[in-house]
Amino acid sequence: MSIFLDAASGKDTQRAPIWIMRQAGRYLSEYNAVKERYGFWEMCRNPEVAAQITLLPVQRFPLDAAILFSDIMTPLADMGVEIEFAPGPVITRPVRTLADVRSLRVPGPEGTAPFVAAAVRAVREQCAVPLIGFAGAPLTLATYLVDSGAAADGHAGFRVWLHAEPEAARLLLDRLTEVTIDYLRMQIAAGVQAVQLFDTWAGAHDPAVYAEFGLPHARRVLAALADLAVPRVYFAVGAHHLFDRIAELPAEVVGVDWRTPLSVARRALPGRTLQGNLDPAVLVSRPEAVADRARAVLREGLGGPHIFNLGHGIRPDTPVGHVQRLVEAVHAFDRHSEAEKKVPV
Ligand code: CP3
């Protein structure tokens, strides 16, 4: 067993394992060098290239897990959606009407991004640490399909659409749920050892709307993986107000963004492994601040299983030396002796 899988399965490990959301990305010169030669979709679709990029960060830093290089939008191309990256996803013809939704295919297990299975197998042959697979949660995928551009106002266009077209919304979320289940089951069959469901835009909604349009679909996806016995991570950004609901999800691990202290999340999500939550901005700032703030996060994470991560994806302007410093600081922190110090005797 690895320390990452131990913590993901609920063990209060002596040190916190660490991986970093978007660890294979633009802050790495090796990534940018590969990107000179290929378009983003080519990088996702070519299994050798996707595997090579997946391995870049674990070759450079002693991280405790790898995450497959791909994107949450990858399986949607096989539904018949045309997607460009600029650098975020842009949908050529946004989904708006019931007819638009009806025209989206559910390609089935064999037809959903089959190149990803080959990439997973290639990584597993070469990788010493566990490989995490992932998908976007239905609510977040729907957000991009309906309203890809307008992140700045919390995707208000999508929030309008949910209430203007509830029938189309339900059908869209159902189809996305089916595709996501097929896609994640395929990744697990190919060899990923944990999965993360990214619900990046869940926090844009109030609890009642999340309970109606987000939670049931995320629950169906996660529950459909139960028989495959890999740890399931659910991560929503800015979702403190949804913790009561998130506590209902069948996920062993819950990701927490940087705004919510892990001790607060711990009370709201008993029995879960927590993952997070250093502010990605800290990692850009100064090596001493990185180590100090990382230790503060680690102390907040005591009292239950913890996987160290950022509170959201790493920023492209992050100096690589700061990442090295972060991994060292996390690995040097002895959770068991720190926990003893914390408890008054
Ligand atoms: O974490 C990893 O290293 C694995 C690869 C990965 C990518 N996207 C590669 C990528 C993962 C896990 C994702 C998930 C993803 N994609 C999410 C959920 C995580 C989150 O950030 O909340 C979302 C919302 C997307 C959609 C998406 N794709 C956005 C918003 C962007 C632009 C953001 C940015 O980094 O500028 C992308 C493009 C993308 N996906 C890039 C990478 C490395 C940058 C593309 C480039 O190199 O130009």
Coordinates of C-alpha atoms and ligand atoms in Angstrom, one line a residue:
M1 CA 0.0 0.0 0.0
S2 CA 1.1 3.6 -0.5
I3 CA 0.7 6.4 2.0
F4 CA -1.6 8.1 -0.4
L5 CA -4.0 5.1 -0.6
D6 CA -3.7 4.6 3.1
A7 CA -4.9 8.1 3.8
A8 CA -7.5 8.0 1.1
S9 CA -8.9 4.8 2.7
G10 CA -9.3 6.5 6.0
K11 CA -6.0 5.9 7.8
D12 CA -4.6 8.7 10.0
T13 CA -1.1 8.5 8.5
Q14 CA 2.1 9.7 10.3
R15 CA 2.8 12.1 7.6
A16 CA 0.3 13.6 5.1
P17 CA 0.7 12.4 1.5
I18 CA 0.8 15.2 -1.0
W19 CA -0.2 15.7 -4.6
I20 CA -1.1 19.0 -6.3
M21 CA -4.2 19.8 -8.4
R22 CA -3.0 20.7 -11.9
Q23 CA 0.5 19.3 -11.1
A24 CA 1.1 18.6 -14.8
G25 CA 0.6 22.1 -16.0
R26 CA 2.0 25.4 -17.2
Y27 CA 4.2 26.2 -14.2
L28 CA 6.5 23.4 -15.4
S29 CA 8.9 24.2 -18.2
E30 CA 8.9 20.5 -19.3
Y31 CA 5.1 20.8 -19.8
N32 CA 5.5 24.0 -21.9
A33 CA 8.1 22.3 -24.0
V34 CA 5.7 19.5 -24.9
K35 CA 3.0 22.0 -25.5
E36 CA 5.2 23.7 -28.2
R37 CA 4.8 20.6 -30.3
Y38 CA 1.1 19.6 -29.7
G39 CA -2.3 21.2 -29.4
F40 CA -4.1 20.6 -26.1
W41 CA -6.5 18.1 -27.6
E42 CA -3.6 16.2 -29.2
M43 CA -1.9 16.0 -25.8
C44 CA -5.0 14.5 -24.3
R45 CA -5.8 12.1 -27.1
N46 CA -2.3 10.7 -27.8
P47 CA -1.8 8.1 -25.0
E48 CA 2.0 8.2 -25.1
V49 CA 2.0 12.0 -24.8
A50 CA -0.7 12.1 -22.1
A51 CA 1.3 9.4 -20.2
Q52 CA 4.5 11.3 -20.6
I53 CA 2.9 14.6 -19.3
T54 CA 1.3 12.7 -16.4
L55 CA 4.8 11.5 -15.3
L56 CA 6.5 14.9 -15.5
P57 CA 5.7 16.2 -12.0
V58 CA 6.4 12.9 -10.3
Q59 CA 9.7 12.7 -12.0
R60 CA 10.7 16.2 -10.7
F61 CA 9.2 16.1 -7.2
P62 CA 8.7 13.3 -4.6
L63 CA 4.9 13.6 -4.8
D64 CA 2.8 10.8 -3.4
A65 CA 0.4 10.4 -6.3
A66 CA 0.1 11.2 -10.0
I67 CA -3.0 12.5 -11.7
L68 CA -3.8 11.5 -15.2
F69 CA -3.2 14.3 -17.7
S70 CA -6.5 15.0 -19.5
D71 CA -9.3 17.4 -18.9
I72 CA -12.8 17.3 -17.5
M73 CA -14.1 18.2 -21.0
T74 CA -12.5 15.1 -22.7
P75 CA -15.4 12.7 -22.6
L76 CA -17.8 15.3 -24.0
A77 CA -16.3 15.3 -27.5
D78 CA -17.8 11.8 -27.9
M79 CA -21.2 13.1 -27.1
G80 CA -20.9 15.3 -30.2
V81 CA -19.8 18.5 -28.6
E82 CA -17.2 20.7 -30.3
I83 CA -14.8 22.1 -27.7
E84 CA -11.8 24.5 -28.1
F85 CA -9.4 25.5 -25.4
A86 CA -8.5 29.2 -25.1
P87 CA -7.0 28.2 -22.6
G88 CA -10.3 27.4 -20.7
P89 CA -12.9 25.4 -22.5
V90 CA -15.1 27.1 -25.1
I91 CA -18.1 25.4 -26.6
T92 CA -18.6 26.2 -30.3
R93 CA -22.4 25.7 -30.2
P94 CA -23.6 26.0 -26.5
V95 CA -26.4 23.7 -25.4
R96 CA -29.6 25.7 -24.9
T97 CA -32.8 23.9 -25.9
L98 CA -34.3 20.5 -25.2
A99 CA -33.6 19.7 -28.9
D100 CA -29.9 20.6 -28.3
V101 CA -29.8 18.2 -25.3
R102 CA -31.6 15.4 -27.2
S103 CA -29.0 15.6 -30.0
L104 CA -26.2 14.7 -27.5
R105 CA -25.2 11.1 -27.7
V106 CA -24.4 8.8 -24.8
P107 CA -21.5 6.9 -26.4
G108 CA -21.4 3.9 -24.0
P109 CA -18.4 2.5 -22.1
E110 CA -16.4 1.6 -25.2
G111 CA -17.0 4.8 -27.0
T112 CA -16.2 7.3 -24.3
A113 CA -12.6 8.6 -24.8
P114 CA -11.1 5.1 -25.3
F115 CA -7.6 6.7 -25.7
V116 CA -7.7 7.4 -22.0
A117 CA -7.6 3.7 -21.1
A118 CA -4.4 3.4 -23.2
A119 CA -2.9 6.4 -21.4
V120 CA -3.7 4.9 -18.0
R121 CA -2.1 1.6 -18.9
A122 CA 1.0 3.4 -20.1
V123 CA 1.3 5.4 -16.9
R124 CA 0.8 2.3 -14.7
E125 CA 3.7 0.6 -16.4
Q126 CA 6.1 3.4 -15.5
C127 CA 4.8 5.0 -12.3
A128 CA 5.9 4.1 -8.8
V129 CA 3.1 6.1 -7.0
P130 CA -0.7 5.6 -7.3
L131 CA -2.5 7.1 -10.3
I132 CA -5.6 9.2 -9.8
G133 CA -8.2 9.2 -12.5
F134 CA -10.9 12.0 -12.7
A135 CA -14.0 13.4 -14.3
G136 CA -16.0 16.5 -14.0
A137 CA -19.3 16.2 -12.0
P138 CA -22.4 16.5 -14.1
L139 CA -23.4 20.0 -12.7
T140 CA -20.0 21.4 -13.6
L141 CA -19.9 19.8 -17.0
A142 CA -23.4 21.3 -17.7
T143 CA -22.1 24.7 -16.6
Y144 CA -19.5 24.7 -19.4
L145 CA -21.8 23.2 -22.0
V146 CA -24.4 25.9 -21.4
D147 CA -22.3 28.9 -20.5
S148 CA -18.6 28.2 -21.1
G149 CA -17.3 31.7 -21.2
A150 CA -18.8 33.6 -18.3
A151 CA -17.0 32.4 -15.1
A152 CA -16.5 36.0 -13.8
D153 CA -20.1 36.4 -12.6
G154 CA -20.4 32.9 -11.1
H155 CA -21.9 31.6 -14.4
A156 CA -25.1 33.5 -13.8
G157 CA -26.1 32.6 -17.4
F158 CA -26.1 28.9 -16.4
R159 CA -28.1 29.7 -13.2
V160 CA -30.7 31.5 -15.3
W161 CA -30.9 28.6 -17.7
L162 CA -31.4 26.0 -14.9
H163 CA -34.6 27.7 -13.9
A164 CA -35.7 28.8 -17.4
E165 CA -35.3 25.3 -18.9
P166 CA -35.7 22.8 -16.1
E167 CA -36.7 19.9 -18.3
A168 CA -33.7 20.4 -20.6
A169 CA -31.5 20.8 -17.5
R170 CA -32.7 17.5 -16.0
L171 CA -32.2 15.6 -19.3
L172 CA -28.8 17.1 -19.7
L173 CA -27.7 16.2 -16.2
D174 CA -29.0 12.7 -16.7
R175 CA -27.0 12.2 -19.9
L176 CA -23.9 13.6 -18.3
T177 CA -24.3 11.3 -15.3
E178 CA -24.5 8.2 -17.6
V179 CA -21.4 9.3 -19.6
T180 CA -19.4 10.1 -16.4
I181 CA -20.2 6.7 -14.9
D182 CA -19.1 4.9 -18.0
Y183 CA -16.0 7.1 -18.2
L184 CA -14.9 6.6 -14.6
R185 CA -15.6 2.8 -14.7
M186 CA -13.4 2.6 -17.8
Q187 CA -10.6 4.5 -16.1
I188 CA -10.7 2.2 -13.1
A189 CA -10.8 -1.0 -15.3
A190 CA -7.7 0.4 -17.0
G191 CA -5.9 0.8 -13.8
V192 CA -6.5 4.1 -11.9
Q193 CA -6.2 3.5 -8.2
A194 CA -8.4 6.4 -7.0
V195 CA -10.8 8.8 -8.6
Q196 CA -11.6 12.5 -8.1
L197 CA -14.9 14.0 -9.2
F198 CA -14.3 17.7 -9.8
D199 CA -17.4 19.8 -9.1
T200 CA -15.7 23.2 -9.6
W201 CA -18.9 25.2 -10.0
A202 CA -21.1 23.5 -7.4
G203 CA -20.4 26.4 -4.9
A204 CA -22.1 28.9 -7.2
H205 CA -25.5 27.5 -6.2
D206 CA -27.6 27.8 -3.0
P207 CA -28.1 24.6 -1.0
A208 CA -31.6 24.0 -2.4
V209 CA -30.6 24.3 -6.0
Y210 CA -27.5 22.2 -5.3
A211 CA -29.7 19.6 -3.6
E212 CA -31.9 19.4 -6.7
F213 CA -29.4 19.7 -9.6
G214 CA -26.0 18.8 -8.2
L215 CA -26.1 16.4 -5.4
P216 CA -28.3 13.6 -6.9
H217 CA -26.1 13.3 -10.0
A218 CA -22.8 13.4 -8.1
R219 CA -24.3 10.8 -5.7
R220 CA -25.3 8.5 -8.6
V221 CA -21.8 8.8 -10.2
L222 CA -20.0 8.0 -6.9
A223 CA -22.4 5.2 -5.9
A224 CA -22.0 3.6 -9.3
L225 CA -18.3 3.1 -8.5
A226 CA -18.8 1.5 -5.1
D227 CA -18.3 -2.1 -6.3
L228 CA -14.9 -1.2 -7.8
A229 CA -13.3 -0.5 -4.4
V230 CA -11.1 2.5 -5.2
P231 CA -11.2 5.6 -3.0
R232 CA -13.5 8.3 -4.3
V233 CA -12.6 12.0 -3.9
Y234 CA -15.3 14.7 -4.2
F235 CA -14.1 18.3 -4.7
A236 CA -16.2 21.4 -4.9
V237 CA -14.8 24.9 -4.9
G238 CA -16.3 27.6 -2.5
A239 CA -18.7 25.0 -1.1
H240 CA -18.6 25.6 2.6
H241 CA -22.4 26.4 2.6
L242 CA -23.0 23.0 1.0
F243 CA -21.1 20.8 3.5
D244 CA -24.3 19.4 5.1
R245 CA -25.3 18.0 1.7
I246 CA -21.8 17.0 0.6
A247 CA -21.7 14.9 3.9
E248 CA -24.4 12.7 2.2
L249 CA -22.2 11.7 -0.7
P250 CA -20.6 8.3 -0.9
A251 CA -17.0 9.6 -1.1
E252 CA -14.1 8.5 1.2
V253 CA -12.3 11.8 0.6
V254 CA -13.6 15.4 0.4
G255 CA -11.5 18.1 -1.1
V256 CA -11.7 21.5 0.7
D257 CA -10.8 24.8 -1.0
W258 CA -8.5 27.3 0.8
R259 CA -11.3 29.5 2.3
T260 CA -12.5 27.0 4.8
P261 CA -10.2 25.8 7.6
L262 CA -9.7 22.1 7.7
S263 CA -10.8 21.9 11.3
V264 CA -14.2 23.4 10.3
A265 CA -14.5 21.0 7.5
R266 CA -13.6 18.1 9.9
R267 CA -16.6 18.9 12.1
A268 CA -18.9 19.1 9.2
L269 CA -17.6 16.0 7.5
P270 CA -17.0 13.4 10.2
G271 CA -15.4 10.1 9.2
R272 CA -14.0 11.5 5.9
T273 CA -10.4 12.0 4.8
L274 CA -9.9 15.7 4.1
Q275 CA -7.9 16.9 1.1
G276 CA -6.4 20.3 0.8
N277 CA -6.1 23.2 1.2
L278 CA -3.2 25.7 0.9
D279 CA -4.1 28.8 -1.0
P280 CA -2.5 28.5 -4.5
A281 CA -1.5 32.2 -4.2
V282 CA 0.8 31.4 -1.2
L283 CA 2.8 29.0 -3.4
V284 CA 3.6 31.9 -5.8
S285 CA 4.8 34.2 -3.0
R286 CA 7.9 33.3 -1.0
P287 CA 9.6 30.0 0.0
E288 CA 9.5 30.9 3.8
A289 CA 5.8 31.7 3.5
V290 CA 5.1 28.5 1.7
A291 CA 6.7 26.4 4.5
D292 CA 5.0 28.4 7.2
R293 CA 1.5 28.4 5.7
A294 CA 1.9 24.7 4.8
R295 CA 2.6 23.8 8.4
A296 CA -0.5 25.9 9.5
V297 CA -2.6 23.8 7.0
L298 CA -1.1 20.6 8.4
R299 CA -1.9 21.6 12.0
E300 CA -5.5 22.4 10.9
G301 CA -5.7 18.9 9.3
L302 CA -4.8 17.0 12.5
G303 CA -7.5 14.9 14.2
G304 CA -8.3 12.7 11.2
P305 CA -6.9 11.5 7.9
H306 CA -5.5 14.2 5.7
I307 CA -4.1 14.3 2.1
F308 CA -2.2 17.6 1.5
N309 CA -3.1 19.5 -1.6
L310 CA -3.7 23.1 -2.7
G311 CA -7.2 24.6 -2.2
H312 CA -7.5 24.8 -6.0
G313 CA -5.2 24.2 -9.0
I314 CA -1.6 25.4 -9.0
R315 CA -1.1 28.8 -10.7
P316 CA 1.0 29.0 -13.9
D317 CA 3.2 31.7 -12.3
T318 CA 4.3 29.4 -9.5
P319 CA 8.1 29.0 -9.2
V320 CA 9.1 25.3 -9.4
G321 CA 11.5 25.8 -6.4
H322 CA 8.5 26.7 -4.2
V323 CA 6.9 23.4 -5.1
Q324 CA 10.0 21.5 -4.1
R325 CA 10.0 23.5 -0.8
L326 CA 6.3 22.6 -0.2
V327 CA 6.8 18.9 -0.7
E328 CA 9.8 18.9 1.7
A329 CA 7.8 20.9 4.3
V330 CA 4.8 18.5 4.1
H331 CA 7.0 15.4 4.3
A332 CA 9.0 16.7 7.3
F333 CA 5.8 17.3 9.4
D334 CA 5.2 14.4 11.8
R335 CA 1.5 14.4 12.3
H336 CA 1.5 11.9 15.2
S337 CA 3.9 13.9 17.4
E338 CA 2.3 17.2 16.5
A339 CA -1.1 15.7 17.5
E340 CA 0.4 14.7 20.9
K341 CA 1.6 18.3 21.4
K342 CA -1.8 19.6 20.6
V343 CA -3.7 17.5 23.1
P344 CA -3.2 18.8 26.7
V345 CA -2.4 16.0 29.2
Ligands
CP3_1 O1 -4.3 18.2 -12.5 C1 -3.6 17.7 -13.4 O2 -2.4 18.0 -13.6 C2 -4.3 16.9 -14.5 C3 -4.8 17.5 -15.6 C4 -6.1 18.4 -15.5 C5 -6.3 19.4 -16.5 N1 -7.6 19.9 -16.3 C6 -5.4 19.8 -17.6 C7 -5.5 21.2 -18.1 C8 -7.2 18.3 -14.7 C9 -7.4 17.5 -13.5 C10 -8.1 19.3 -15.2 C11 -9.5 19.5 -14.6 C12 -10.3 20.6 -15.0 N2 -10.4 21.2 -16.2 C13 -11.2 21.3 -14.1 C14 -11.4 20.9 -12.7 C15 -10.4 21.5 -11.8 C16 -10.5 22.9 -11.5 O3 -9.6 23.7 -11.9 O4 -11.5 23.3 -10.9 C17 -11.8 22.3 -14.9 C18 -12.8 23.3 -14.3 C19 -11.3 22.2 -16.2 C20 -11.7 23.1 -17.3 C21 -10.5 23.8 -17.8 N3 -9.6 23.2 -18.6 C22 -10.2 25.1 -17.6 C23 -10.9 26.1 -16.7 C24 -8.9 25.4 -18.2 C25 -8.2 26.6 -18.2 C26 -7.6 26.9 -16.9 C27 -6.1 27.1 -17.0 O5 -5.4 26.4 -16.3 O6 -5.8 28.1 -17.6 C28 -8.6 24.2 -18.9 C29 -7.4 23.9 -19.7 C30 -6.4 23.0 -19.1 N4 -6.7 21.8 -18.6 C31 -5.0 23.2 -19.0 C32 -4.4 22.1 -18.4 C33 -3.0 21.8 -18.1 C34 -4.2 24.4 -19.5 C35 -4.1 24.3 -21.0 C36 -2.9 24.9 -21.5 O7 -1.8 24.3 -21.3 O8 -3.0 25.9 -22.1

